[in-house]
Tab-separated table of C-alpha atoms and ligand atoms in Angstrom:
chain	number	residue	atom	x	y	z
A	1	MET	CA	17.711	-16.760	-1.365
A	2	ILE	CA	16.998	-15.258	2.002
A	3	LYS	CA	18.895	-16.949	4.910
A	4	ALA	CA	17.594	-17.084	8.518
A	5	SER	CA	20.524	-14.876	9.537
A	6	ASP	CA	19.362	-12.154	7.025
A	7	ILE	CA	16.024	-11.960	8.859
A	8	SER	CA	17.592	-11.780	12.306
A	9	ASP	CA	20.033	-9.056	11.091
A	10	ALA	CA	17.101	-7.188	9.695
A	11	ALA	CA	15.134	-7.533	12.945
A	12	ARG	CA	18.150	-6.295	14.982
A	13	CYS	CA	18.542	-3.425	12.548
A	14	LEU	CA	14.819	-2.428	13.060
A	15	ARG	CA	15.160	-2.651	16.935
A	16	GLU	CA	18.300	-0.402	16.738
A	17	GLY	CA	16.293	2.317	14.857
A	18	GLY	CA	17.289	1.376	11.331
A	19	LEU	CA	15.251	1.312	8.151
A	20	VAL	CA	14.629	-2.044	6.452
A	21	ALA	CA	12.766	-2.576	3.241
A	22	PHE	CA	10.932	-5.852	3.144
A	23	PRO	CA	8.424	-7.715	0.877
A	24	THR	CA	4.727	-8.080	1.643
A	25	GLU	CA	2.063	-9.642	-0.523
A	26	THR	CA	0.982	-6.201	-1.736
A	27	VAL	CA	4.096	-4.034	-2.300
A	28	TYR	CA	7.574	-3.712	-0.673
A	29	GLY	CA	7.427	-1.721	2.604
A	30	LEU	CA	9.962	0.627	4.141
A	31	GLY	CA	9.932	-0.520	7.744
A	32	ALA	CA	10.885	1.205	10.950
A	33	ASP	CA	10.235	0.516	14.659
A	34	ALA	CA	6.843	2.030	15.198
A	35	THR	CA	7.516	2.833	18.890
A	36	ASN	CA	10.675	4.781	18.065
A	37	ASP	CA	9.953	8.421	17.133
A	38	GLN	CA	13.348	8.981	15.612
A	39	ALA	CA	13.151	5.871	13.431
A	40	VAL	CA	9.679	6.891	12.262
A	41	ALA	CA	11.038	10.383	11.443
A	42	ARG	CA	13.711	8.793	9.344
A	43	ILE	CA	11.037	7.185	7.140
A	44	PHE	CA	9.470	10.547	6.341
A	45	ALA	CA	12.954	11.893	5.447
A	46	ALA	CA	13.876	8.835	3.299
A	47	LYS	CA	10.601	9.009	1.431
A	48	ALA	CA	10.584	12.812	1.241
A	49	ARG	CA	7.075	12.333	2.492
A	50	PRO	CA	4.711	15.099	3.700
A	51	ARG	CA	4.754	15.016	7.465
A	52	PHE	CA	0.888	14.876	7.720
A	53	ASN	CA	0.711	11.456	6.072
A	54	PRO	CA	0.083	8.798	8.699
A	55	LEU	CA	1.534	5.350	8.454
A	56	ILE	CA	0.308	1.710	8.807
A	57	SER	CA	1.685	-0.409	11.697
A	58	HIS	CA	2.349	-3.937	10.732
A	59	LEU	CA	1.934	-6.901	13.219
A	60	PRO	CA	2.623	-10.640	12.946
A	61	SER	CA	-0.888	-11.629	14.169
A	62	ALA	CA	-4.453	-10.257	14.794
A	63	GLU	CA	-3.890	-10.788	18.549
A	64	ALA	CA	-0.900	-8.457	18.465
A	65	ALA	CA	-3.003	-5.891	16.592
A	66	PHE	CA	-5.790	-6.117	19.117
A	67	GLU	CA	-3.490	-5.074	21.866
A	68	LEU	CA	-2.898	-1.717	20.135
A	69	GLY	CA	-6.281	-0.604	18.896
A	70	GLN	CA	-9.938	-0.696	19.892
A	71	PHE	CA	-11.888	-3.000	17.677
A	72	SER	CA	-15.685	-2.842	17.276
A	73	THR	CA	-17.474	-6.164	16.651
A	74	GLU	CA	-17.392	-5.603	12.923
A	75	ALA	CA	-13.749	-4.520	12.866
A	76	ARG	CA	-12.931	-7.766	14.781
A	77	GLN	CA	-15.014	-9.708	12.280
A	78	LEU	CA	-13.059	-8.264	9.339
A	79	ALA	CA	-9.702	-8.821	11.108
A	80	GLU	CA	-10.476	-12.420	11.916
A	81	ARG	CA	-11.803	-13.128	8.348
A	82	PHE	CA	-9.079	-11.329	6.311
A	83	TRP	CA	-5.880	-11.262	8.344
A	84	PRO	CA	-3.259	-12.134	7.312
A	85	GLY	CA	-4.087	-10.402	4.044
A	86	PRO	CA	-4.242	-7.139	2.002
A	87	LEU	CA	-6.541	-5.281	4.437
A	88	THR	CA	-5.738	-2.328	6.666
A	89	LEU	CA	-8.053	-1.369	9.475
A	90	VAL	CA	-8.119	2.134	10.940
A	91	VAL	CA	-9.362	2.016	14.638
A	92	PRO	CA	-9.132	4.170	17.739
A	93	ARG	CA	-5.769	3.822	19.600
A	94	LYS	CA	-5.902	2.153	22.867
A	95	PRO	CA	-4.802	4.173	25.864
A	96	ARG	CA	-1.084	3.698	26.401
A	97	CYS	CA	-0.619	2.413	22.851
A	98	PRO	CA	3.183	2.514	22.391
A	99	VAL	CA	3.060	3.448	18.679
A	100	SER	CA	4.729	6.830	18.014
A	101	LEU	CA	2.276	9.682	17.686
A	102	LEU	CA	4.257	10.767	14.682
A	103	ALA	CA	3.212	7.692	12.969
A	104	SER	CA	-0.455	8.606	13.469
A	105	ALA	CA	0.360	12.085	12.254
A	106	GLY	CA	-1.592	13.557	15.190
A	107	LEU	CA	-4.769	11.505	14.601
A	108	ASP	CA	-6.206	9.565	17.544
A	109	SER	CA	-6.694	6.587	15.323
A	110	LEU	CA	-4.216	3.917	14.176
A	111	ALA	CA	-3.830	1.990	10.903
A	112	LEU	CA	-3.111	-1.760	11.550
A	113	ARG	CA	-2.406	-4.603	9.186
A	114	VAL	CA	-1.119	-8.245	9.309
A	115	PRO	CA	0.645	-8.988	5.991
A	116	ASP	CA	0.187	-12.368	4.219
A	117	HIS	CA	3.908	-13.031	3.535
A	118	ALA	CA	6.046	-15.618	5.325
A	119	LEU	CA	9.185	-13.418	5.245
A	120	ALA	CA	7.307	-10.345	6.526
A	121	ILE	CA	5.736	-12.379	9.390
A	122	ALA	CA	9.126	-13.862	10.405
A	123	LEU	CA	10.593	-10.362	10.439
A	124	LEU	CA	7.780	-8.942	12.478
A	125	GLN	CA	7.906	-11.848	14.912
A	126	GLN	CA	11.572	-11.425	15.445
A	127	THR	CA	11.429	-7.698	15.761
A	128	GLY	CA	8.849	-8.110	18.565
A	129	ARG	CA	7.397	-4.577	18.040
A	130	PRO	CA	4.891	-3.002	15.598
A	131	VAL	CA	6.710	-1.927	12.372
A	132	VAL	CA	5.458	1.071	10.414
A	133	ALA	CA	5.937	0.534	6.734
A	134	PRO	CA	4.788	2.769	3.923
A	135	SER	CA	5.492	1.641	0.376
A	136	ALA	CA	9.293	1.689	-0.124
A	137	ASN	CA	9.384	4.405	-2.784
A	138	ARG	CA	9.998	8.184	-2.849
A	139	SER	CA	6.755	9.936	-2.053
A	140	GLY	CA	4.547	10.266	-5.137
A	141	ARG	CA	6.407	7.840	-7.299
A	142	ILE	CA	5.385	4.333	-8.468
A	143	SER	CA	5.076	1.711	-5.727
A	144	PRO	CA	7.785	-1.022	-5.632
A	145	THR	CA	6.784	-4.626	-6.262
A	146	THR	CA	10.416	-5.956	-6.511
A	147	ALA	CA	13.601	-5.408	-4.473
A	148	ALA	CA	15.217	-3.815	-7.543
A	149	HIS	CA	12.502	-1.100	-7.629
A	150	VAL	CA	13.264	-0.311	-4.004
A	151	LYS	CA	16.940	-0.035	-4.646
A	152	HIS	CA	16.312	2.205	-7.662
A	153	SER	CA	13.911	4.536	-5.738
A	154	LEU	CA	15.474	4.756	-2.255
A	155	GLY	CA	19.102	3.610	-2.793
A	156	SER	CA	21.235	4.420	0.197
A	157	ALA	CA	18.367	6.014	2.204
A	158	VAL	CA	17.578	2.419	3.378
A	159	ASP	CA	19.891	0.420	5.660
A	160	LEU	CA	18.966	-3.053	4.389
A	161	ILE	CA	16.727	-4.561	1.667
A	162	LEU	CA	15.246	-8.139	2.124
A	163	ASP	CA	14.658	-9.587	-1.326
A	164	GLY	CA	11.640	-11.889	-1.451
A	165	GLY	CA	10.962	-11.807	-5.138
A	166	PRO	CA	7.973	-10.075	-6.814
A	167	CYS	CA	4.897	-9.240	-4.817
A	168	SER	CA	1.981	-11.544	-5.495
A	169	VAL	CA	-0.918	-8.952	-5.111
A	170	GLY	CA	0.856	-5.962	-6.544
A	171	VAL	CA	-1.349	-3.090	-5.250
A	172	GLU	CA	-1.407	-1.722	-1.741
A	173	SER	CA	-3.845	-2.973	0.952
A	174	THR	CA	-7.515	-1.823	1.015
A	175	VAL	CA	-7.854	0.710	3.890
A	176	VAL	CA	-11.150	0.463	5.916
A	177	GLN	CA	-11.825	2.940	8.715
A	178	CYS	CA	-13.789	1.465	11.663
A	179	LEU	CA	-14.684	4.463	13.843
A	180	ASP	CA	-18.016	5.169	15.546
A	181	ASP	CA	-19.602	2.041	14.191
A	182	GLN	CA	-19.206	3.311	10.608
A	183	LEU	CA	-17.135	1.351	8.065
A	184	VAL	CA	-15.632	3.663	5.472
A	185	LEU	CA	-13.538	2.581	2.447
A	186	LEU	CA	-10.643	5.023	2.560
A	187	ARG	CA	-8.502	3.394	-0.093
A	188	PRO	CA	-9.528	0.691	-2.591
A	189	GLY	CA	-6.765	-1.947	-2.738
A	190	GLY	CA	-5.764	-5.635	-2.877
A	191	LEU	CA	-8.918	-6.907	-1.156
A	192	ALA	CA	-11.955	-6.178	-3.353
A	193	ARG	CA	-14.754	-4.078	-1.844
A	194	GLU	CA	-17.338	-6.783	-2.834
A	195	THR	CA	-15.511	-9.385	-0.808
A	196	ILE	CA	-15.579	-7.158	2.306
A	197	GLU	CA	-19.236	-6.215	1.807
A	198	SER	CA	-20.273	-9.896	1.459
A	199	VAL	CA	-18.865	-10.484	5.033
A	200	ILE	CA	-20.441	-7.373	6.793
A	201	GLY	CA	-23.710	-7.735	4.771
A	202	ARG	CA	-23.892	-4.031	3.750
A	203	PRO	CA	-22.105	-1.620	1.571
A	204	LEU	CA	-19.026	0.154	2.687
A	205	GLN	CA	-19.397	3.940	2.963
A	206	SER	CA	-17.437	6.469	1.045
A	207	PRO	CA	-15.404	9.120	2.728
A	208	PRO	CA	-17.177	12.488	2.942
A	209	LYS	CA	-16.016	14.975	0.139
A	210	GLY	CA	-12.958	16.861	1.253
A	211	ALA	CA	-12.002	14.011	3.539
A	212	ALA	CA	-8.289	14.220	2.618
A	213	LEU	CA	-7.786	15.125	6.277
A	214	HIS	CA	-9.044	11.743	7.382
A	215	SER	CA	-6.728	9.784	5.083
A	216	PRO	CA	-4.109	12.359	4.005
A	217	GLY	CA	-2.325	9.698	1.967
A	218	GLN	CA	-4.993	10.117	-0.627
A	219	LEU	CA	-3.410	13.076	-2.488
A	220	GLU	CA	-4.635	13.268	-6.070
A	221	SER	CA	-1.300	12.938	-7.795
A	222	HIS	CA	0.532	9.884	-6.755
A	223	TYR	CA	2.254	6.847	-8.268
A	224	ALA	CA	3.530	9.116	-10.966
A	225	PRO	CA	5.600	7.841	-13.889
A	226	ASN	CA	7.842	10.445	-15.679
A	227	ALA	CA	5.787	10.207	-18.868
A	228	PRO	CA	2.223	11.719	-19.103
A	229	MET	CA	-0.625	9.258	-19.220
A	230	ARG	CA	-3.801	8.755	-21.191
A	231	LEU	CA	-6.386	6.442	-19.689
A	232	ASN	CA	-9.348	4.471	-21.224
A	233	ALA	CA	-7.390	4.457	-24.530
A	234	GLU	CA	-9.224	2.271	-27.076
A	235	SER	CA	-6.539	2.733	-29.678
A	236	TRP	CA	-2.840	3.617	-29.813
A	237	GLN	CA	-1.566	7.033	-31.126
A	238	SER	CA	1.800	7.897	-32.480
A	239	GLY	CA	4.423	8.668	-29.799
A	240	GLU	CA	2.572	6.540	-27.246
A	241	THR	CA	3.465	3.250	-25.667
A	242	PHE	CA	0.316	1.279	-25.091
A	243	ILE	CA	-0.513	-0.796	-21.977
A	244	GLY	CA	-3.126	-3.394	-22.970
A	245	PHE	CA	-5.700	-5.425	-21.122
A	246	GLY	CA	-7.664	-8.488	-22.205
A	247	PRO	CA	-8.173	-9.884	-25.685
A	248	ALA	CA	-9.917	-6.809	-26.956
A	249	PHE	CA	-6.854	-4.599	-26.220
A	250	PRO	CA	-3.768	-6.602	-26.882
A	251	SER	CA	-0.245	-5.222	-26.484
A	252	ALA	CA	3.410	-6.335	-26.009
A	253	HIS	CA	2.887	-4.599	-22.658
A	254	SER	CA	-0.384	-6.188	-21.369
A	255	LEU	CA	-1.668	-5.981	-17.806
A	256	SER	CA	-3.327	-9.338	-18.452
A	257	ALA	CA	-3.703	-10.831	-21.905
A	258	THR	CA	-6.712	-12.862	-20.791
A	259	GLY	CA	-8.369	-10.002	-18.903
A	260	ASN	CA	-7.776	-11.338	-15.405
A	261	LEU	CA	-7.968	-8.496	-12.851
A	262	ALA	CA	-5.817	-10.178	-10.136
A	263	GLU	CA	-3.060	-10.749	-12.726
A	264	ALA	CA	-3.469	-7.113	-13.861
A	265	ALA	CA	-3.030	-5.922	-10.241
A	266	ALA	CA	0.057	-7.941	-9.718
A	267	ASN	CA	1.572	-6.567	-12.972
A	268	LEU	CA	0.503	-2.997	-12.635
A	269	PHE	CA	3.340	-1.196	-10.949
A	270	ARG	CA	6.017	-3.401	-12.596
A	271	LEU	CA	4.588	-2.577	-16.018
A	272	LEU	CA	4.349	1.155	-15.247
A	273	HIS	CA	8.092	1.037	-14.180
A	274	GLU	CA	9.099	-0.848	-17.341
A	275	VAL	CA	7.193	1.251	-19.760
A	276	ASP	CA	8.208	4.436	-18.198
A	277	ALA	CA	11.927	3.304	-18.474
A	278	LEU	CA	11.332	3.293	-22.269
A	279	ASN	CA	10.913	7.080	-22.135
A	280	PRO	CA	7.690	7.153	-24.161
A	281	GLY	CA	6.135	10.534	-25.290
A	282	ARG	CA	3.002	9.261	-23.435
A	283	ILE	CA	1.786	6.082	-21.873
A	284	ALA	CA	-1.741	5.041	-23.039
A	285	VAL	CA	-3.649	2.525	-20.987
A	286	ALA	CA	-6.542	0.322	-22.230
A	287	PRO	CA	-9.915	0.488	-20.406
A	288	ILE	CA	-9.968	-1.626	-17.169
A	289	PRO	CA	-13.329	-2.869	-15.833
A	290	SER	CA	-14.186	-1.243	-12.468
A	291	HIS	CA	-15.464	-4.237	-10.499
A	292	GLY	CA	-13.330	-6.341	-8.062
A	293	LEU	CA	-9.697	-5.400	-8.046
A	294	GLY	CA	-10.472	-3.178	-11.030
A	295	GLU	CA	-11.512	-0.540	-8.429
A	296	ALA	CA	-8.004	-0.315	-6.971
A	297	ILE	CA	-6.400	-0.538	-10.414
A	298	ASN	CA	-8.400	2.355	-11.727
A	299	ASP	CA	-7.768	4.357	-8.581
A	300	ARG	CA	-3.922	4.004	-8.996
A	301	LEU	CA	-4.146	4.719	-12.754
A	302	ARG	CA	-6.188	7.854	-12.112
A	303	ARG	CA	-3.670	9.132	-9.616
A	304	ALA	CA	-0.820	8.249	-11.911
A	305	ALA	CA	-2.437	10.295	-14.662
A	306	ALA	CA	-3.451	13.252	-12.343
A	307	PRO	CA	-1.855	16.715	-12.754
A	308	ARG	CA	1.550	16.558	-11.154
A	309	ASP	CA	1.547	19.848	-9.309
A	310	MET	CA	0.387	18.233	-6.077
A	311	ALA	CA	3.031	15.406	-6.106
B	401	TXA	O1	-0.172	-2.517	1.251
B	401	TXA	C1	0.110	-1.628	2.002
B	401	TXA	O2	-0.681	-1.103	2.696
B	401	TXA	C2	1.563	-1.171	2.000
B	401	TXA	C3	2.479	-2.292	2.517
B	401	TXA	C4	3.908	-1.902	2.642
B	401	TXA	O3	1.939	-2.801	3.727
B	401	TXA	N1	1.689	0.069	2.827
B	401	TXA	C5	1.287	1.197	2.404
B	401	TXA	O4	1.482	2.252	3.254
B	401	TXA	O5	0.576	1.396	1.407
B	401	TXA	P1	1.199	3.780	2.869
B	401	TXA	O6	1.885	4.516	4.049
B	401	TXA	O7	1.790	4.054	1.527
B	401	TXA	O8	-0.240	4.078	2.900
B	401	TXA	C6	-1.017	4.211	4.167
B	401	TXA	C7	-2.342	4.660	3.966
B	401	TXA	C8	-2.468	6.054	3.453
B	401	TXA	O9	-3.474	6.273	2.540
B	401	TXA	C9	-2.845	6.822	4.821
B	401	TXA	O10	-3.437	8.031	4.624
B	401	TXA	C10	-3.672	5.717	5.448
B	401	TXA	O11	-3.149	4.511	5.172
B	401	TXA	N2	-3.710	5.872	6.940
B	401	TXA	C11	-2.792	5.514	7.832
B	401	TXA	N3	-3.088	5.777	9.085
B	401	TXA	C12	-4.296	6.373	9.003
B	401	TXA	C13	-5.226	6.869	9.940
B	401	TXA	N4	-4.840	6.815	11.275
B	401	TXA	N5	-6.450	7.312	9.533
B	401	TXA	C14	-6.690	7.302	8.290
B	401	TXA	N6	-5.956	6.846	7.303
B	401	TXA	C15	-4.689	6.402	7.609
B	402	MG	MG1	2.542	4.556	-0.984
């Protein structure tokens, strides 16, 4: 159980430039004071993350986020409708925005998010500053959805880990870029594209080809288990451990026995961790539908299965 004193210790640690791993509804984040260049630099070092990868600043409320970035009418509409929740909005920085330029990796935009998690909100309120938090894993490895995953991946590189139990959503936030009156889906995630489109009344745009520069976190190989992967597997082959989905593709390791995509998202990274720990010759994964949260699940699986040379 988390005590009130654990949260105030963690907030103090952040204000003093430390690194604190904390739960959100999506995945565990590795937090640092976003206004402290040295603390932000420590995150890149702890994750062994490429320098050019910009970070999301986390705030306890939409009002706090509105102070840092310039929100168009539609961006504000999305913020008011979906925050707190698994949505990150990329907006232009306001002049005199105190967030470290290192966190933006040299871009003049800023990624902002209000997580839907009581412990995270309490921590952000007490810290009293924006907190940058990438997923709390070494770069390129599977994202953590429990405190044990964080400990296993980052160990002593983190000063403090707040354990809030397993994450309810299980995949990272959906990232929407709101620049020049365009709304671009940079990363599918825990909030389904269709849900966002129903609020704005038009389709989200796709990033132009070769847009890695605009969202450099989107390297092909990512979320990599040690074992190679085979996707859209309709049957199991010898040497493989099979991850199932729905009644048509049952397995002892099923993302969701009933075929529920929200349950599958919540189980995704935990199952990849568990199955990978069995040291299989290969991990085969049943076909996953591509609607709703299936878009984010298939995106993460595709990255997990991609050639590893870019990791
Ligand atoms: O659910 C989440 O979003 C988790 C939890 C901890 O909140 N955080 C997370 O952070 O996934 P990270 O650093 O692993 O992913 C940040 C994503 C990357 O794809 C990055 O390229 C994009 O956000 N991003 C950040 N700032 C950006 C910017 N200014 N312009 C475009 N993309 C940006
Ligand atoms: Mg990540």
